[in-house]
Coordinates of C-alpha atoms and ligand atoms in Angstrom, one line a residue:
M1 CA 9.4 -28.0 -21.4
R2 CA 11.2 -29.5 -18.4
V3 CA 14.0 -27.1 -17.5
L4 CA 16.5 -28.3 -14.9
S5 CA 19.7 -27.2 -13.3
G6 CA 21.7 -27.5 -10.1
I7 CA 24.3 -25.6 -8.2
Q8 CA 27.0 -26.7 -5.7
P9 CA 26.5 -25.4 -2.1
S10 CA 30.3 -25.2 -1.8
G11 CA 30.5 -21.6 -0.9
S12 CA 28.4 -18.4 -0.9
L13 CA 26.6 -17.7 -4.1
H14 CA 27.9 -14.8 -6.2
L15 CA 27.1 -12.6 -9.2
G16 CA 28.4 -15.2 -11.7
N17 CA 26.0 -17.8 -10.3
Y18 CA 23.2 -15.2 -10.3
F19 CA 23.5 -14.0 -13.8
G20 CA 24.8 -17.3 -15.3
M21 CA 22.1 -19.5 -13.7
M22 CA 19.9 -18.4 -10.8
K23 CA 18.2 -15.4 -12.4
R24 CA 17.5 -17.4 -15.5
M25 CA 16.0 -20.2 -13.5
V26 CA 13.7 -17.8 -11.7
D27 CA 12.6 -16.4 -15.0
Y28 CA 12.1 -19.9 -16.5
Q29 CA 9.7 -21.0 -13.7
E30 CA 6.9 -18.8 -15.1
K31 CA 6.4 -20.7 -18.3
N32 CA 8.1 -24.1 -17.8
E33 CA 8.2 -27.0 -15.5
L34 CA 11.3 -26.2 -13.5
F35 CA 13.5 -28.5 -11.4
C36 CA 16.2 -26.7 -9.4
F37 CA 18.5 -28.4 -6.9
L38 CA 21.4 -27.9 -4.6
V39 CA 24.1 -30.5 -5.4
N40 CA 25.5 -31.4 -2.0
Y41 CA 26.8 -34.8 -3.2
H42 CA 28.8 -32.9 -5.8
A43 CA 30.1 -30.5 -3.2
L44 CA 31.6 -33.4 -1.3
T45 CA 34.3 -33.6 -4.0
S46 CA 35.8 -30.4 -2.7
V47 CA 34.3 -29.7 0.8
F48 CA 35.5 -31.9 3.7
D49 CA 34.1 -29.9 6.5
A50 CA 30.6 -31.2 7.5
A51 CA 29.5 -28.1 9.4
F52 CA 30.5 -25.9 6.5
L53 CA 28.6 -28.0 4.0
R54 CA 25.5 -28.0 6.2
R55 CA 25.6 -24.2 6.5
Q56 CA 26.2 -23.5 2.9
T57 CA 23.4 -25.8 1.8
F58 CA 21.0 -24.0 4.0
E59 CA 22.3 -20.6 3.0
A60 CA 22.0 -21.5 -0.7
A61 CA 18.4 -22.6 -0.1
C62 CA 17.6 -19.2 1.5
D63 CA 19.3 -17.4 -1.4
F64 CA 17.2 -19.1 -4.0
L65 CA 14.0 -18.6 -2.1
A66 CA 14.7 -15.0 -1.3
L67 CA 15.5 -14.3 -5.0
G68 CA 12.1 -15.5 -6.1
L69 CA 12.4 -19.2 -6.7
D70 CA 8.8 -20.2 -5.9
P71 CA 8.3 -23.7 -4.5
A72 CA 4.7 -23.6 -5.6
K73 CA 5.7 -23.1 -9.2
S74 CA 8.9 -25.2 -9.3
V75 CA 10.4 -28.3 -7.8
F76 CA 13.2 -27.1 -5.5
Y77 CA 15.2 -29.7 -3.5
V78 CA 18.5 -30.8 -2.2
Q79 CA 20.2 -33.5 -4.3
S80 CA 20.9 -35.9 -1.4
D81 CA 17.2 -35.9 -0.4
V82 CA 16.7 -38.0 -3.5
P83 CA 19.5 -40.6 -3.0
E84 CA 18.2 -42.6 -6.0
V85 CA 20.5 -40.4 -8.0
T86 CA 23.5 -42.3 -6.7
E87 CA 22.0 -45.6 -7.9
L88 CA 21.5 -44.1 -11.4
T89 CA 25.1 -42.9 -11.3
W90 CA 26.2 -46.5 -11.0
L91 CA 24.0 -47.6 -13.9
L92 CA 25.4 -44.8 -16.1
S93 CA 29.0 -45.5 -15.0
N94 CA 28.9 -48.7 -17.0
V95 CA 28.3 -47.0 -20.3
T96 CA 30.7 -44.2 -19.6
G97 CA 34.1 -44.5 -21.3
M98 CA 37.2 -43.6 -19.3
G99 CA 38.4 -41.4 -22.2
L100 CA 35.3 -39.3 -22.0
L101 CA 36.0 -38.4 -18.3
E102 CA 39.8 -38.1 -18.9
R103 CA 39.1 -35.3 -21.4
S104 CA 37.1 -33.2 -18.8
H105 CA 38.6 -29.7 -18.5
S106 CA 36.8 -29.2 -15.2
Y107 CA 38.5 -32.2 -13.7
K108 CA 41.9 -31.2 -15.0
D109 CA 41.5 -27.5 -13.8
K110 CA 40.4 -28.6 -10.3
V111 CA 43.3 -30.9 -9.9
A112 CA 45.7 -28.2 -11.2
R113 CA 44.2 -25.9 -8.5
G114 CA 45.0 -28.3 -5.8
I115 CA 41.8 -30.3 -5.2
A116 CA 42.7 -33.9 -4.5
A117 CA 42.3 -36.1 -7.5
G118 CA 39.9 -38.6 -6.0
H119 CA 37.5 -41.0 -7.7
G120 CA 34.5 -38.8 -6.7
L121 CA 36.0 -35.8 -8.5
F122 CA 36.8 -37.9 -11.6
S123 CA 33.3 -39.3 -11.8
Y124 CA 31.7 -35.9 -11.0
P125 CA 30.2 -35.7 -14.6
V126 CA 28.5 -39.1 -14.3
L127 CA 26.7 -37.9 -11.1
M128 CA 25.8 -34.8 -13.0
A129 CA 24.4 -36.8 -15.9
A130 CA 22.3 -38.8 -13.4
D131 CA 21.0 -35.5 -11.9
I132 CA 19.7 -34.6 -15.4
L133 CA 18.5 -38.0 -16.7
L134 CA 16.7 -39.0 -13.5
Y135 CA 14.2 -36.2 -14.1
G136 CA 13.9 -36.2 -17.8
G137 CA 15.5 -32.7 -18.1
E138 CA 15.1 -31.3 -21.6
I139 CA 16.7 -27.8 -21.2
V140 CA 19.6 -27.1 -18.9
P141 CA 20.5 -23.5 -18.2
V142 CA 24.1 -23.2 -17.2
G143 CA 27.2 -21.0 -17.6
K144 CA 29.8 -21.7 -20.3
D145 CA 32.0 -23.6 -17.9
Q146 CA 29.4 -26.4 -17.9
K147 CA 29.3 -26.9 -21.6
Q148 CA 31.5 -29.9 -21.7
H149 CA 29.7 -31.5 -18.8
L150 CA 26.5 -31.2 -20.8
E151 CA 28.2 -32.8 -23.8
I152 CA 29.3 -35.7 -21.5
T153 CA 25.7 -36.1 -20.2
R154 CA 24.4 -36.2 -23.8
D155 CA 27.0 -38.8 -24.7
I156 CA 26.1 -41.0 -21.7
A157 CA 22.3 -40.7 -22.4
M158 CA 22.8 -41.7 -26.1
R159 CA 25.1 -44.6 -25.2
F160 CA 22.6 -45.9 -22.6
N161 CA 19.7 -45.6 -25.0
H162 CA 21.7 -47.3 -27.7
T163 CA 22.8 -50.1 -25.4
Y164 CA 19.6 -50.8 -23.5
G165 CA 16.8 -49.2 -25.6
E166 CA 15.1 -45.8 -25.3
T167 CA 15.3 -44.9 -21.6
F168 CA 16.3 -41.2 -21.2
V169 CA 15.7 -37.8 -22.7
V170 CA 18.8 -36.4 -24.3
P171 CA 19.1 -32.8 -22.9
E172 CA 20.1 -29.6 -24.5
P173 CA 22.3 -27.0 -22.8
D174 CA 21.0 -23.5 -22.6
I175 CA 24.0 -21.1 -22.5
E176 CA 23.5 -17.3 -22.9
E177 CA 26.7 -16.1 -24.4
D178 CA 26.5 -12.6 -22.9
L179 CA 26.2 -13.9 -19.3
A180 CA 28.1 -17.1 -19.8
A181 CA 31.3 -16.0 -18.1
V182 CA 31.1 -13.3 -15.4
P183 CA 34.6 -12.2 -14.4
G184 CA 35.7 -12.1 -10.8
V185 CA 37.4 -9.0 -9.3
D186 CA 40.7 -10.3 -10.6
G187 CA 39.5 -10.9 -14.2
Q188 CA 39.4 -14.7 -14.0
K189 CA 36.1 -16.5 -14.1
M190 CA 34.2 -15.6 -11.0
S191 CA 34.1 -18.7 -8.8
K192 CA 33.3 -19.6 -5.2
S193 CA 36.7 -21.3 -5.0
Y194 CA 39.0 -18.7 -6.5
G195 CA 38.6 -16.0 -3.8
N196 CA 37.5 -13.5 -6.5
A197 CA 33.7 -13.6 -6.1
I198 CA 31.3 -10.8 -5.3
E199 CA 28.7 -12.5 -3.2
I200 CA 25.1 -11.6 -3.7
F201 CA 24.2 -11.1 -0.1
A202 CA 27.6 -9.9 1.3
D203 CA 27.3 -7.4 4.1
A204 CA 27.8 -3.7 3.2
K205 CA 31.5 -3.7 4.4
T206 CA 32.5 -6.8 2.5
L207 CA 30.7 -5.7 -0.6
R208 CA 32.5 -2.4 -0.5
E209 CA 35.9 -4.1 -0.1
K210 CA 35.2 -6.4 -2.9
I211 CA 34.0 -3.8 -5.4
M212 CA 36.7 -1.3 -4.5
G213 CA 39.2 -4.1 -5.1
I214 CA 38.2 -4.8 -8.7
K215 CA 41.3 -4.8 -10.7
T216 CA 41.6 -1.8 -13.1
D217 CA 44.4 -0.8 -15.5
S218 CA 46.6 2.2 -15.0
T219 CA 45.3 4.4 -17.8
P220 CA 45.7 8.1 -16.6
V221 CA 42.5 9.9 -15.7
N222 CA 42.7 12.3 -18.6
E223 CA 42.8 9.6 -21.2
P224 CA 40.0 7.4 -22.7
K225 CA 39.6 4.1 -20.9
P226 CA 39.7 0.8 -22.7
I227 CA 36.4 -1.2 -22.9
E228 CA 37.7 -4.5 -24.2
G229 CA 38.6 -6.8 -21.3
N230 CA 37.8 -4.1 -18.7
I231 CA 36.6 -6.0 -15.7
L232 CA 34.8 -3.0 -14.1
F233 CA 33.0 -2.3 -17.4
R234 CA 31.9 -5.9 -17.7
L235 CA 30.6 -6.2 -14.2
Y236 CA 28.7 -2.9 -14.3
S237 CA 27.2 -3.9 -17.7
L238 CA 25.4 -6.8 -16.0
F239 CA 23.1 -4.4 -14.3
L240 CA 22.4 -2.1 -17.3
D241 CA 20.1 -2.3 -20.3
D242 CA 21.3 -1.5 -23.8
T243 CA 20.9 2.3 -23.4
G244 CA 22.7 2.2 -20.0
K245 CA 25.5 0.2 -21.5
A246 CA 25.9 2.7 -24.4
E247 CA 26.0 5.5 -21.9
L248 CA 28.6 3.8 -19.8
E249 CA 30.7 3.1 -22.9
E250 CA 30.5 6.8 -23.8
R251 CA 31.7 7.7 -20.3
F252 CA 34.6 5.3 -20.5
L253 CA 35.7 6.8 -23.8
T254 CA 35.6 10.3 -22.6
P255 CA 38.8 11.5 -20.8
G256 CA 38.4 12.4 -17.2
L257 CA 36.6 9.3 -15.9
R258 CA 37.9 8.0 -12.6
Y259 CA 37.7 4.3 -12.0
G260 CA 37.2 5.0 -8.2
D261 CA 34.0 6.9 -9.0
V262 CA 32.6 4.2 -11.2
K263 CA 33.3 1.6 -8.5
K264 CA 31.3 3.7 -6.0
E265 CA 28.4 3.8 -8.4
L266 CA 28.6 0.1 -9.0
L267 CA 28.6 -0.5 -5.3
A268 CA 25.4 1.5 -4.9
T269 CA 23.9 -0.3 -7.9
V270 CA 24.6 -3.8 -6.6
W271 CA 23.4 -2.9 -3.2
E272 CA 20.1 -1.4 -4.5
Y273 CA 19.6 -4.2 -7.0
F274 CA 19.5 -6.9 -4.3
A275 CA 18.0 -4.7 -1.5
P276 CA 14.4 -5.9 -2.1
Y277 CA 15.5 -9.5 -1.5
R278 CA 17.7 -8.9 1.5
Q279 CA 14.9 -8.6 4.1
E280 CA 13.2 -11.8 2.9
R281 CA 16.7 -13.5 2.9
E282 CA 17.1 -12.5 6.6
R283 CA 13.7 -13.7 7.5
L284 CA 14.3 -17.1 5.9
A285 CA 17.7 -17.5 7.5
R286 CA 16.0 -17.2 11.0
D287 CA 13.4 -19.9 10.1
K288 CA 15.3 -23.1 9.6
G289 CA 12.3 -25.3 10.1
Y290 CA 10.3 -23.5 7.4
V291 CA 13.1 -23.7 4.9
A292 CA 13.8 -27.4 5.7
G293 CA 10.1 -28.2 5.2
I294 CA 10.0 -26.5 1.8
M295 CA 13.1 -28.5 0.8
Q296 CA 11.5 -31.8 2.0
Q297 CA 8.3 -31.1 0.0
G298 CA 10.5 -30.4 -3.0
A299 CA 12.3 -33.7 -2.6
D300 CA 9.0 -35.6 -2.3
R301 CA 7.9 -34.2 -5.6
A302 CA 11.2 -34.8 -7.3
R303 CA 11.2 -38.4 -6.1
Q304 CA 7.9 -39.1 -7.9
V305 CA 9.6 -38.3 -11.2
A306 CA 12.9 -39.9 -10.2
T307 CA 11.2 -43.2 -9.4
V308 CA 9.7 -43.5 -12.9
Y309 CA 13.0 -43.0 -14.7
L310 CA 15.0 -45.2 -12.2
E311 CA 12.5 -48.1 -12.5
R312 CA 12.7 -47.9 -16.3
A313 CA 16.5 -47.9 -16.2
R314 CA 16.6 -50.8 -13.7
H315 CA 14.2 -52.8 -15.9
N316 CA 16.1 -52.0 -19.1
V317 CA 19.5 -53.2 -17.7
G318 CA 17.9 -56.3 -16.2
L319 CA 18.0 -55.7 -12.4
D320 CA 14.4 -57.0 -12.0
Y321 CA 15.5 -60.7 -12.0
W322 CA 12.1 -61.7 -10.8
E323 CA 10.4 -60.7 -14.0
Ligands
ADP401 P1 31.5 -21.9 -8.9 O1 32.5 -22.0 -10.0 O2 31.4 -20.6 -8.3 O3 31.7 -23.0 -7.9 P2 29.4 -23.6 -9.8 O4 30.4 -24.5 -10.5 O5 28.7 -24.1 -8.6 O6 30.1 -22.2 -9.5 O7 28.3 -23.1 -10.9 C1 26.9 -23.0 -10.6 C2 26.3 -22.4 -11.8 O8 26.7 -21.0 -12.0 C3 26.6 -23.1 -13.2 O9 25.5 -23.0 -14.0 C4 27.8 -22.2 -13.7 O10 27.9 -22.3 -15.1 C5 27.3 -20.8 -13.3 N1 28.5 -20.0 -13.1 C6 29.4 -20.1 -12.1 N2 30.3 -19.1 -12.2 C7 30.0 -18.4 -13.3 C8 30.5 -17.2 -13.9 N3 31.6 -16.7 -13.5 N4 29.8 -16.7 -15.0 C9 28.7 -17.3 -15.4 N5 28.1 -18.4 -14.9 C10 28.7 -18.9 -13.8
LIG402 N1 28.4 -29.2 -12.3 C1 27.5 -28.1 -12.0 C2 28.3 -26.9 -11.6 O1 29.4 -27.0 -11.0 C3 26.5 -28.3 -11.0 C4 25.5 -29.4 -11.4 C5 25.4 -30.7 -10.9 C6 24.5 -29.3 -12.4 N2 24.4 -31.3 -11.5 C7 23.9 -30.6 -12.4 C8 24.2 -28.4 -13.3 C9 22.8 -30.9 -13.3 C10 23.1 -28.6 -14.2 C11 22.5 -29.9 -14.2 O2 27.9 -25.8 -11.9

């Protein structure tokens, strides 16, 4: 199966990204043909600082590599290193109804949060469809927030195939319900842009501040603590197996538990969980040339597949006037 997914280098990667997408991608590479990419063209819809974008793209590459994405097993690249994707976006735009994009929750949410309502932001899902269709992606592991974007991709693929003849694979989303929406420290969806994220490779002090700042309710110490909607419980659970989760639940239901103690435990757990990757992460961050070389090789391999799909699409719409 060809498994494919991307992530925006629009800020530091966090636990939501890790459990919703990154960890699953690393697991997938063992048994599937994996394409993983950093969507810096997409990030341009919200990032207007060139130095910041450059830095975040490089950092995200280091994060993935340190966490075990293996460039020998998978195709790992930066979206803009295969600019063919922008040409495909245009071809797809002409079979994309305005209504389809107008219904996008993501677009409406972003505008409501103050991102300028530009044409790039509006057509974001078409570029995302191009990311997937250009490589014949069959399975797309994402968090729940991307469900509608995947539906839009499917719709565009089917309409293109219907209009011009079989050209693209119609992809399936792969959303794991348990991990689909990791809460941020304030209880909203954890996101790079909401200021509520716990970053994977935050330094010890920042990590401590973030975790100690997780919002908790005011249940007195000598009363059982609620489980439902408990942000601390949900975040801690991400690091536990079923037995661990049952034990944690039992502790929450037993009077006497102090949220502050649980936060300290969670802090130690998060730190230890990522500790084995931290050293490699630091090594990579010092070796820009090596990381850039890996990304370039990934782009070369990605382009080989991209060219096949793009040529087919160009032919099917009739751009090859010389034929
Ligand atoms: P962000 O909202 O932080 O900018 P992205 O939109 O770049 O994150 O998402 C990258 C990937 O991580 C997507 O597959 C997305 O579904 C997943 N993801 C992001 N936030 C979360 C979350 N809080 N819980 C689960 N998955 C998430
Ligand atoms: N829109 C996705 C997000 O914000 C990122 C993305 C861009 C993507 N292109 C993709 C995800 C292709 C999966 C497949 O998370």
